Short mmCIF file of C-alpha atoms in Angstrom, two decimals:
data_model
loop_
_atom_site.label_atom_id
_atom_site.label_comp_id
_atom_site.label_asym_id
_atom_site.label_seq_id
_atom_site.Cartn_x
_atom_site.Cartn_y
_atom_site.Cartn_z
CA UNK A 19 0.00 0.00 0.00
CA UNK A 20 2.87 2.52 0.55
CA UNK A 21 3.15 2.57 -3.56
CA UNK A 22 -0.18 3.35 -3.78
CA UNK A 23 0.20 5.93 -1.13
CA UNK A 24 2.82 7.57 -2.69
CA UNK A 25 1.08 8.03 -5.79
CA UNK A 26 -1.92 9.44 -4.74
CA UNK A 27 0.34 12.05 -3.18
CA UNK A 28 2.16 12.18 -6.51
CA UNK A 29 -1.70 12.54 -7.94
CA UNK A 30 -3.21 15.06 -6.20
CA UNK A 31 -3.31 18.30 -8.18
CA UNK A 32 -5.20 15.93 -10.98
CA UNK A 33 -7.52 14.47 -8.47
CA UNK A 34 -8.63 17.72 -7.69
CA UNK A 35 -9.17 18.52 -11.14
CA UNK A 36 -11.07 15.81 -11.77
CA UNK A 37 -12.66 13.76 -8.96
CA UNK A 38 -13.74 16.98 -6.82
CA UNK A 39 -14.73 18.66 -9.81
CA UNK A 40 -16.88 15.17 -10.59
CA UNK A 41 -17.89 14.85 -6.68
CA UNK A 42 -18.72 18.73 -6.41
CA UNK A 43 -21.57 18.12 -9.76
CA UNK A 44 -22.61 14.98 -9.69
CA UNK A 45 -23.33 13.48 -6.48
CA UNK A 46 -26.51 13.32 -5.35
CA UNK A 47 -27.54 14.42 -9.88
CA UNK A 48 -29.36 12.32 -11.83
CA UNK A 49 -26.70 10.88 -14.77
CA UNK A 50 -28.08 12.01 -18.10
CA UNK A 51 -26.84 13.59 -21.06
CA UNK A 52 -26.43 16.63 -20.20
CA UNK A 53 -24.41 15.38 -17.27
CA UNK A 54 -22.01 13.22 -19.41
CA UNK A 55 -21.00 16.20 -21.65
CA UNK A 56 -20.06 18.28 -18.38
CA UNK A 57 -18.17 14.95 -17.47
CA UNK A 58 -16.23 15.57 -20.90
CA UNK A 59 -15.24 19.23 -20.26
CA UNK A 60 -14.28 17.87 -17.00
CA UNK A 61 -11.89 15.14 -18.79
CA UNK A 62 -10.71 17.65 -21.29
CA UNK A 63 -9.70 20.16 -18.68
CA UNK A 64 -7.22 17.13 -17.39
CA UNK A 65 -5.52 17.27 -20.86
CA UNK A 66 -6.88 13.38 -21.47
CA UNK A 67 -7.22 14.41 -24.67
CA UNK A 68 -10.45 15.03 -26.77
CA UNK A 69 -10.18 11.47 -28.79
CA UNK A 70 -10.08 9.82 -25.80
CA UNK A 71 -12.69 11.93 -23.67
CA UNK A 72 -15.17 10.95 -26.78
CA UNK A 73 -14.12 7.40 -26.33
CA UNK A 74 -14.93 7.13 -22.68
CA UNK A 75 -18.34 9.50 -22.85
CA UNK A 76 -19.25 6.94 -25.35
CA UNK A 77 -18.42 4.12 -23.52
CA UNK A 78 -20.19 5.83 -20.09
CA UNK A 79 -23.33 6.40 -22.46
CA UNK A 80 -23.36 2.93 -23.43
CA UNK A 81 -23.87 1.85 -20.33
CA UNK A 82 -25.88 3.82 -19.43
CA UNK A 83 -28.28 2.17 -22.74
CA UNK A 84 -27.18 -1.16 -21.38
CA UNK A 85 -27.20 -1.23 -17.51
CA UNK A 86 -29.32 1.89 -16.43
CA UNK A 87 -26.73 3.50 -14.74
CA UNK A 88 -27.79 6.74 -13.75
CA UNK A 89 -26.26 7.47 -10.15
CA UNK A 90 -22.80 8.96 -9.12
CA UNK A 91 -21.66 6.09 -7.72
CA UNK A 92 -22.66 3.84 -10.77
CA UNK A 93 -20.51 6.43 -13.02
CA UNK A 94 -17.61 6.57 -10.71
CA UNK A 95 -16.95 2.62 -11.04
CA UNK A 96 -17.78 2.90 -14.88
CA UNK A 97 -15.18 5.25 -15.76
CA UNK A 98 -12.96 3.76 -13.75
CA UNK A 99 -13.26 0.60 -15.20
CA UNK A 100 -13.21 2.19 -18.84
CA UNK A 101 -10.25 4.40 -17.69
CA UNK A 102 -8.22 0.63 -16.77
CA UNK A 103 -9.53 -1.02 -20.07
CA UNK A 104 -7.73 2.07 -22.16
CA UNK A 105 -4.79 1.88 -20.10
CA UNK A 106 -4.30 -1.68 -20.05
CA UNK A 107 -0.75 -3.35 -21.38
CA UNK A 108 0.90 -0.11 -19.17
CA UNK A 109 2.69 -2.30 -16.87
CA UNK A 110 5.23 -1.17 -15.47
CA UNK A 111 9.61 -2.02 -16.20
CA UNK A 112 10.97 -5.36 -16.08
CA UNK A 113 14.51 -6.11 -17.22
CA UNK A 114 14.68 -8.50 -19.58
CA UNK A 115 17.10 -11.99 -19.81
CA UNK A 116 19.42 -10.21 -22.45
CA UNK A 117 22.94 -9.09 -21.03
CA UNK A 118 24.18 -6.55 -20.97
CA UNK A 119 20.57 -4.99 -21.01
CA UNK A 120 20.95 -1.90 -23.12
CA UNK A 121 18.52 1.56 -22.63
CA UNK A 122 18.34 4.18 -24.26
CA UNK A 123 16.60 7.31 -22.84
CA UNK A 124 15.89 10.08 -25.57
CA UNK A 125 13.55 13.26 -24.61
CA UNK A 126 13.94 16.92 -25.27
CA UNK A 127 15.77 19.62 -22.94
CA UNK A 128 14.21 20.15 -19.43
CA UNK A 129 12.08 16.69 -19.37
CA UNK A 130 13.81 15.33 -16.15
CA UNK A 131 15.74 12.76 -18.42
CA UNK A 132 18.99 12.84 -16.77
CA UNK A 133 17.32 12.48 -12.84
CA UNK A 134 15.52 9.70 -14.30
CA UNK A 135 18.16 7.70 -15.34
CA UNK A 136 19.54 8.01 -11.82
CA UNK A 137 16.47 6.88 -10.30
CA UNK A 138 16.18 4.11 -12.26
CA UNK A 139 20.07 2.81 -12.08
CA UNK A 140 19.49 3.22 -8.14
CA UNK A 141 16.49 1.27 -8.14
CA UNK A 142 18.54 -1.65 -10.20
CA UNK A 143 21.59 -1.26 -8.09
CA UNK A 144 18.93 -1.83 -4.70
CA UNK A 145 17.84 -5.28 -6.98
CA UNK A 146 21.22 -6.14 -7.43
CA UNK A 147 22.03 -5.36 -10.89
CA UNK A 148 25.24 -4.36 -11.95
CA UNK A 149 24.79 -1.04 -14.05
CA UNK A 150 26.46 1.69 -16.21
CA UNK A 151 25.58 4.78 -17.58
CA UNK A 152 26.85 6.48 -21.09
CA UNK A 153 27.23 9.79 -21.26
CA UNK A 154 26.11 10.20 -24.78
CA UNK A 155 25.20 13.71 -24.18
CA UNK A 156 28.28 15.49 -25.61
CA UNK A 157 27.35 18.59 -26.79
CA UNK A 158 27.35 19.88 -22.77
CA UNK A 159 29.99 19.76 -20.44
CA UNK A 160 27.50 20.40 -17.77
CA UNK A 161 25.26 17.12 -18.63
CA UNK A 162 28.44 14.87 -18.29
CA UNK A 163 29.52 16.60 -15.07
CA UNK A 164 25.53 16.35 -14.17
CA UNK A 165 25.21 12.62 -15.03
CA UNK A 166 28.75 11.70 -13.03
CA UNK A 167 27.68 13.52 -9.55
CA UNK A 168 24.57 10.93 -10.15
CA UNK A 169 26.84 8.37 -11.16
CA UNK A 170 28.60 8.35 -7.83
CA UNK A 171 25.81 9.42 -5.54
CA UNK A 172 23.96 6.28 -6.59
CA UNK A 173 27.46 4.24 -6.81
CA UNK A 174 27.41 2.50 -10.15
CA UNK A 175 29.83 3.14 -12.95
CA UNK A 176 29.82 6.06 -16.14
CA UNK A 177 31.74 5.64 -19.42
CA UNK A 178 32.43 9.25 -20.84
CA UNK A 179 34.62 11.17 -23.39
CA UNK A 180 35.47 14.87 -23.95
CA UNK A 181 33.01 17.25 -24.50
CA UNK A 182 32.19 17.38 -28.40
CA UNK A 183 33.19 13.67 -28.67
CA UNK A 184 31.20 11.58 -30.63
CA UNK A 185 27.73 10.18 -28.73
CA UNK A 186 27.73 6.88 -30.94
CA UNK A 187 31.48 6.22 -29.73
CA UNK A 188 30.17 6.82 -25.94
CA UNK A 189 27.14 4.00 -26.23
CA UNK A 190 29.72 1.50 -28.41
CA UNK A 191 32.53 2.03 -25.82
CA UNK A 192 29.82 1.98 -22.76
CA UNK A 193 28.20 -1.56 -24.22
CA UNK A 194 32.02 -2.69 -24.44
CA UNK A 195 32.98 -1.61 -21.15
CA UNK A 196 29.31 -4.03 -20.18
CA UNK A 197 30.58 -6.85 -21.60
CA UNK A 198 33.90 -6.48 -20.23
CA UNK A 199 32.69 -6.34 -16.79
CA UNK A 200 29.78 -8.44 -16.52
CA UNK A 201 27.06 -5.61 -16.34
CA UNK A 202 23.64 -6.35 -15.98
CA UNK A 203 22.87 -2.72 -17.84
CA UNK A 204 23.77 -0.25 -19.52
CA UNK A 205 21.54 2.64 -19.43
CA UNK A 206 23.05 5.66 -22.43
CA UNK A 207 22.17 9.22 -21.80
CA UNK A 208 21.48 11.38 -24.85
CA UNK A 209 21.12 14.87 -25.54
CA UNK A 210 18.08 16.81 -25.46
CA UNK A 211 16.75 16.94 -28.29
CA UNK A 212 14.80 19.36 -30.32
CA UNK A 213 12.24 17.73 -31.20
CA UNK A 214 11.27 19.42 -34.79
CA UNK A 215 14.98 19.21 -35.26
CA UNK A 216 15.36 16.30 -38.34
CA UNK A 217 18.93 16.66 -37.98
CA UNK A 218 18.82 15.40 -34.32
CA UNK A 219 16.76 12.90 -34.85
CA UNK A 220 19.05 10.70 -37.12
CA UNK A 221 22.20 10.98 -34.54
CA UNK A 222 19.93 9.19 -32.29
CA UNK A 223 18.62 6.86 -34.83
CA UNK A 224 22.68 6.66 -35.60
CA UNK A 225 23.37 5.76 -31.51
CA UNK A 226 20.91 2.79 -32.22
CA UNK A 227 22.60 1.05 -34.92
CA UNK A 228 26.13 1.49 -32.85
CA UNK A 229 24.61 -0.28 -30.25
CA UNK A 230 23.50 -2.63 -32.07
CA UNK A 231 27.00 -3.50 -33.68
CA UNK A 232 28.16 -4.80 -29.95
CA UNK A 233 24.73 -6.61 -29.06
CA UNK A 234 22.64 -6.98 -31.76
CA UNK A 235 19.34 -7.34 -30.05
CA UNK A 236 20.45 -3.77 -28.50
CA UNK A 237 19.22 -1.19 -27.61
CA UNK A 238 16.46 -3.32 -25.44
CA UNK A 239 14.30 -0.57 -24.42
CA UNK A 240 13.96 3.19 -26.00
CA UNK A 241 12.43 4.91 -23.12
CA UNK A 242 10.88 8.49 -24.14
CA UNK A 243 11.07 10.89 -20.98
CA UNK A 244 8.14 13.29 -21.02
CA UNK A 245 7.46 16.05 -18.42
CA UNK A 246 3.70 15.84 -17.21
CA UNK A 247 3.58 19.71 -16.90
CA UNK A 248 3.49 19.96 -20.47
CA UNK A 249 0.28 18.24 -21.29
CA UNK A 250 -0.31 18.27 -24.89
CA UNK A 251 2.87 19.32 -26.44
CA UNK A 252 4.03 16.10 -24.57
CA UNK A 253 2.00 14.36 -26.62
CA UNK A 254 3.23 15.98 -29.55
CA UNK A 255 6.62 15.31 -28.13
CA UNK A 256 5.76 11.51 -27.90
CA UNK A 257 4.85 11.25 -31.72
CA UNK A 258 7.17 12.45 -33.06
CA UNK A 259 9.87 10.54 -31.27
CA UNK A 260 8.28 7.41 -32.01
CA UNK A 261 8.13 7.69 -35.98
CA UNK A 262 12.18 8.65 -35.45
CA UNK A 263 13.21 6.02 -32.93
CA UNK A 264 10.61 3.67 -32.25
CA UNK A 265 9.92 4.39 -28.87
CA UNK A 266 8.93 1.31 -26.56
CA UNK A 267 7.83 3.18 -23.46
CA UNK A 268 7.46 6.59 -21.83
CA UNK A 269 8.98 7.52 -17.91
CA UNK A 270 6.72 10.49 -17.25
CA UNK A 271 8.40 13.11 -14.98
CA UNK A 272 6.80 15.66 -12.80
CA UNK A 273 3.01 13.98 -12.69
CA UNK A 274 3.35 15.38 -9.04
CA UNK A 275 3.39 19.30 -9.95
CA UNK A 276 0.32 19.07 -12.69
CA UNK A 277 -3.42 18.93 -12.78
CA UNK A 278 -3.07 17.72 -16.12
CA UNK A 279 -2.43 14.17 -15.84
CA UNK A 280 -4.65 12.70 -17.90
CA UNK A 281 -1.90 13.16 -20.32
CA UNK A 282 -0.93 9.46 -19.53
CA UNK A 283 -4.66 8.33 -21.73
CA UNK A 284 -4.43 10.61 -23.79
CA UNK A 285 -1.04 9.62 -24.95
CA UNK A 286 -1.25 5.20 -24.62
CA UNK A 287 -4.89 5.46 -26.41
CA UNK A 288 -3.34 8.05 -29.44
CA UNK A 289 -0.32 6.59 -29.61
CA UNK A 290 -0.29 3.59 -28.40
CA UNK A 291 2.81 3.34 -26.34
CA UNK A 292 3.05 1.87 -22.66
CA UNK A 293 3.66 4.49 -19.55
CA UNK A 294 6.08 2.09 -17.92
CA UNK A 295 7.68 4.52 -15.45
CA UNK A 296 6.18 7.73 -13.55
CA UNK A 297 7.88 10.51 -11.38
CA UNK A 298 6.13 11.64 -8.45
CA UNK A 299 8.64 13.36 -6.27
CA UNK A 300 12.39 14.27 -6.28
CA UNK A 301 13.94 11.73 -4.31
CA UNK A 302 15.84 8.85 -5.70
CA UNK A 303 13.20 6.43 -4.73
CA UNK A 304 10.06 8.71 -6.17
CA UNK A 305 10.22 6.96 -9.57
CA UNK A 306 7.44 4.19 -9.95
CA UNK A 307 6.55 1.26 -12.21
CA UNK A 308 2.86 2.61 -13.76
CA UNK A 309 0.14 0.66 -12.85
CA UNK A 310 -3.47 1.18 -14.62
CA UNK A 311 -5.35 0.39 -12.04
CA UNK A 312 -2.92 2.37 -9.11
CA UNK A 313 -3.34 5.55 -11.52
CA UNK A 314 -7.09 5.44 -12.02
CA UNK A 315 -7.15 5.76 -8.29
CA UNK A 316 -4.98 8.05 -7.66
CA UNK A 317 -6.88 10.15 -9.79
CA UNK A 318 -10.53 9.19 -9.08
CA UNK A 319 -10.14 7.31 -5.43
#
């Protein structure tokens, strides 16, 4: 239950924008049409997107056809159930067999990308796993000195070259160094990218196929890091990334300091990719595994 404590803390500025909204309205109302399209402004106001506010108001009015519901505590356990069903397949990170177990985390500038990469290596290092980070992220002294105080405050080890250097030599030499050493992971750090920038895109699409020339089953994961503050450019963000690298899940950052979580729907229904990680504080432990049904709720509980 602690998880589940944590994230309705992490949750709370969206719960308020949705569930007291929906408690202030509906309670004690008669469900009818008029009430479902307030419902939708509600669930638009939460950034969950309009496709996917459309999808659930239909689904809500369906049952409504079907079962009679037409009481606030009949439409609270509907959308939460319809909520889980369009979230379903987010869950959570697992590490697979392959080793060294190679990530790549790709995101534009200010996302939280470089803290969660820290998170995550400390929550491996707690399971046991042997891990190092590449600083792929060349173009900044600061993000290799940034990535290094992580690198030693969580205790695992950080392959890194000169400022300028090539990022596609950092991932080859980092996957190297994993195989050398018997690492568990390898987790590469790349640059912020612009993501409009074409340019930028194909270095990172260039840092896949080097990996891939150590361990060709590599990279294992391309994590997109998204900050939850930004609502619908994030989902912008998200598709755009995935037609350049094939993104196969998101870590959202922030979800703690926005009312405008329903972001995480609006983005696996659109798009189609799993929320596998979520950050709901600053400390090293205040990155979670997503869970559908831990999320709905957070947000609706």
């Amino acid at each position: 239950m602690r998880i589940l404590r944590s994230l309705r803390e992490g949750l709370k500025k969206t719960r308020e924008n949705i569930a007291s909204k929906i408690d202030m309205l509906f309670r004690g109302r008669v469900i009818d049409e008029a009430a479902l399209e307030e419902l939708g402004d509600i669930l638009l106001s939460a950034d969950v997107g309009v496709r996917t506010t459309e999808k659930l108001i239909g689904r809500l009015r369906e049952r409504m056809r079907m079962d009679g519901i037409d009481g606030f505590e009949g439409l609270i356990a509907s959308l939460k159930e319809e909520m889980v069903s369009i979230l379903s397949g987010c869950d959570g990170f697992v590490i697979g067999e392959e080793r060294p177990y190679v990530i790549m985390f790709v995101g534009v500038n200010g996302t939280g990308k470089t803290t969660t990469i820290a998170k995550l290596a400390y929550r491996l290092k707690m399971e046991g796993k042997k891990v190092i980070l590449a600083a792929a992220d060349t173009f900044r002294a600061a993000a290799i000195d940034q990535l290094r105080i992580w690198a030693e405050r969580v205790g695992v080890d950080m392959i890194k070259h000169q400022e300028g250097s090539d990022p596609g030599a950092v991932a080859y030499d980092a996957v190297s160094a994993a195989i050398a050493r018997g690492a568990d992971v390898v987790m590469i750090d790349t640059a912020g990218r612009i993501h409009t920038k074409g340019g930028l895109m194909e270095e990172l699409k260039k840092i896949k196929r080097v990996v891939g020339k150590s361990v060709p089953s590599a990279p294992h994961e391309v994590i997109l890091v998204l900050d939850a503050t930004t609502g619908q450019n994030a989902l912008s963000q998200a598709r755009i990334f995935k037609e350049a690298v094939d993104i196969t899940g998101i870590a959202l950052t922030k979800l703690d300091g926005t009312a405008k979580g329903g972001i995480v729907m609006a983005i696996k229904e659109e798009l189609g990719i799993p929320i596998k990680l979520v950050g709901v504080g600053e400390g090293l432990e205040d990155l979670r595994d997503f869970s559908p049904e831990e999320f709905v709720e957070g947000i609706l509980g």
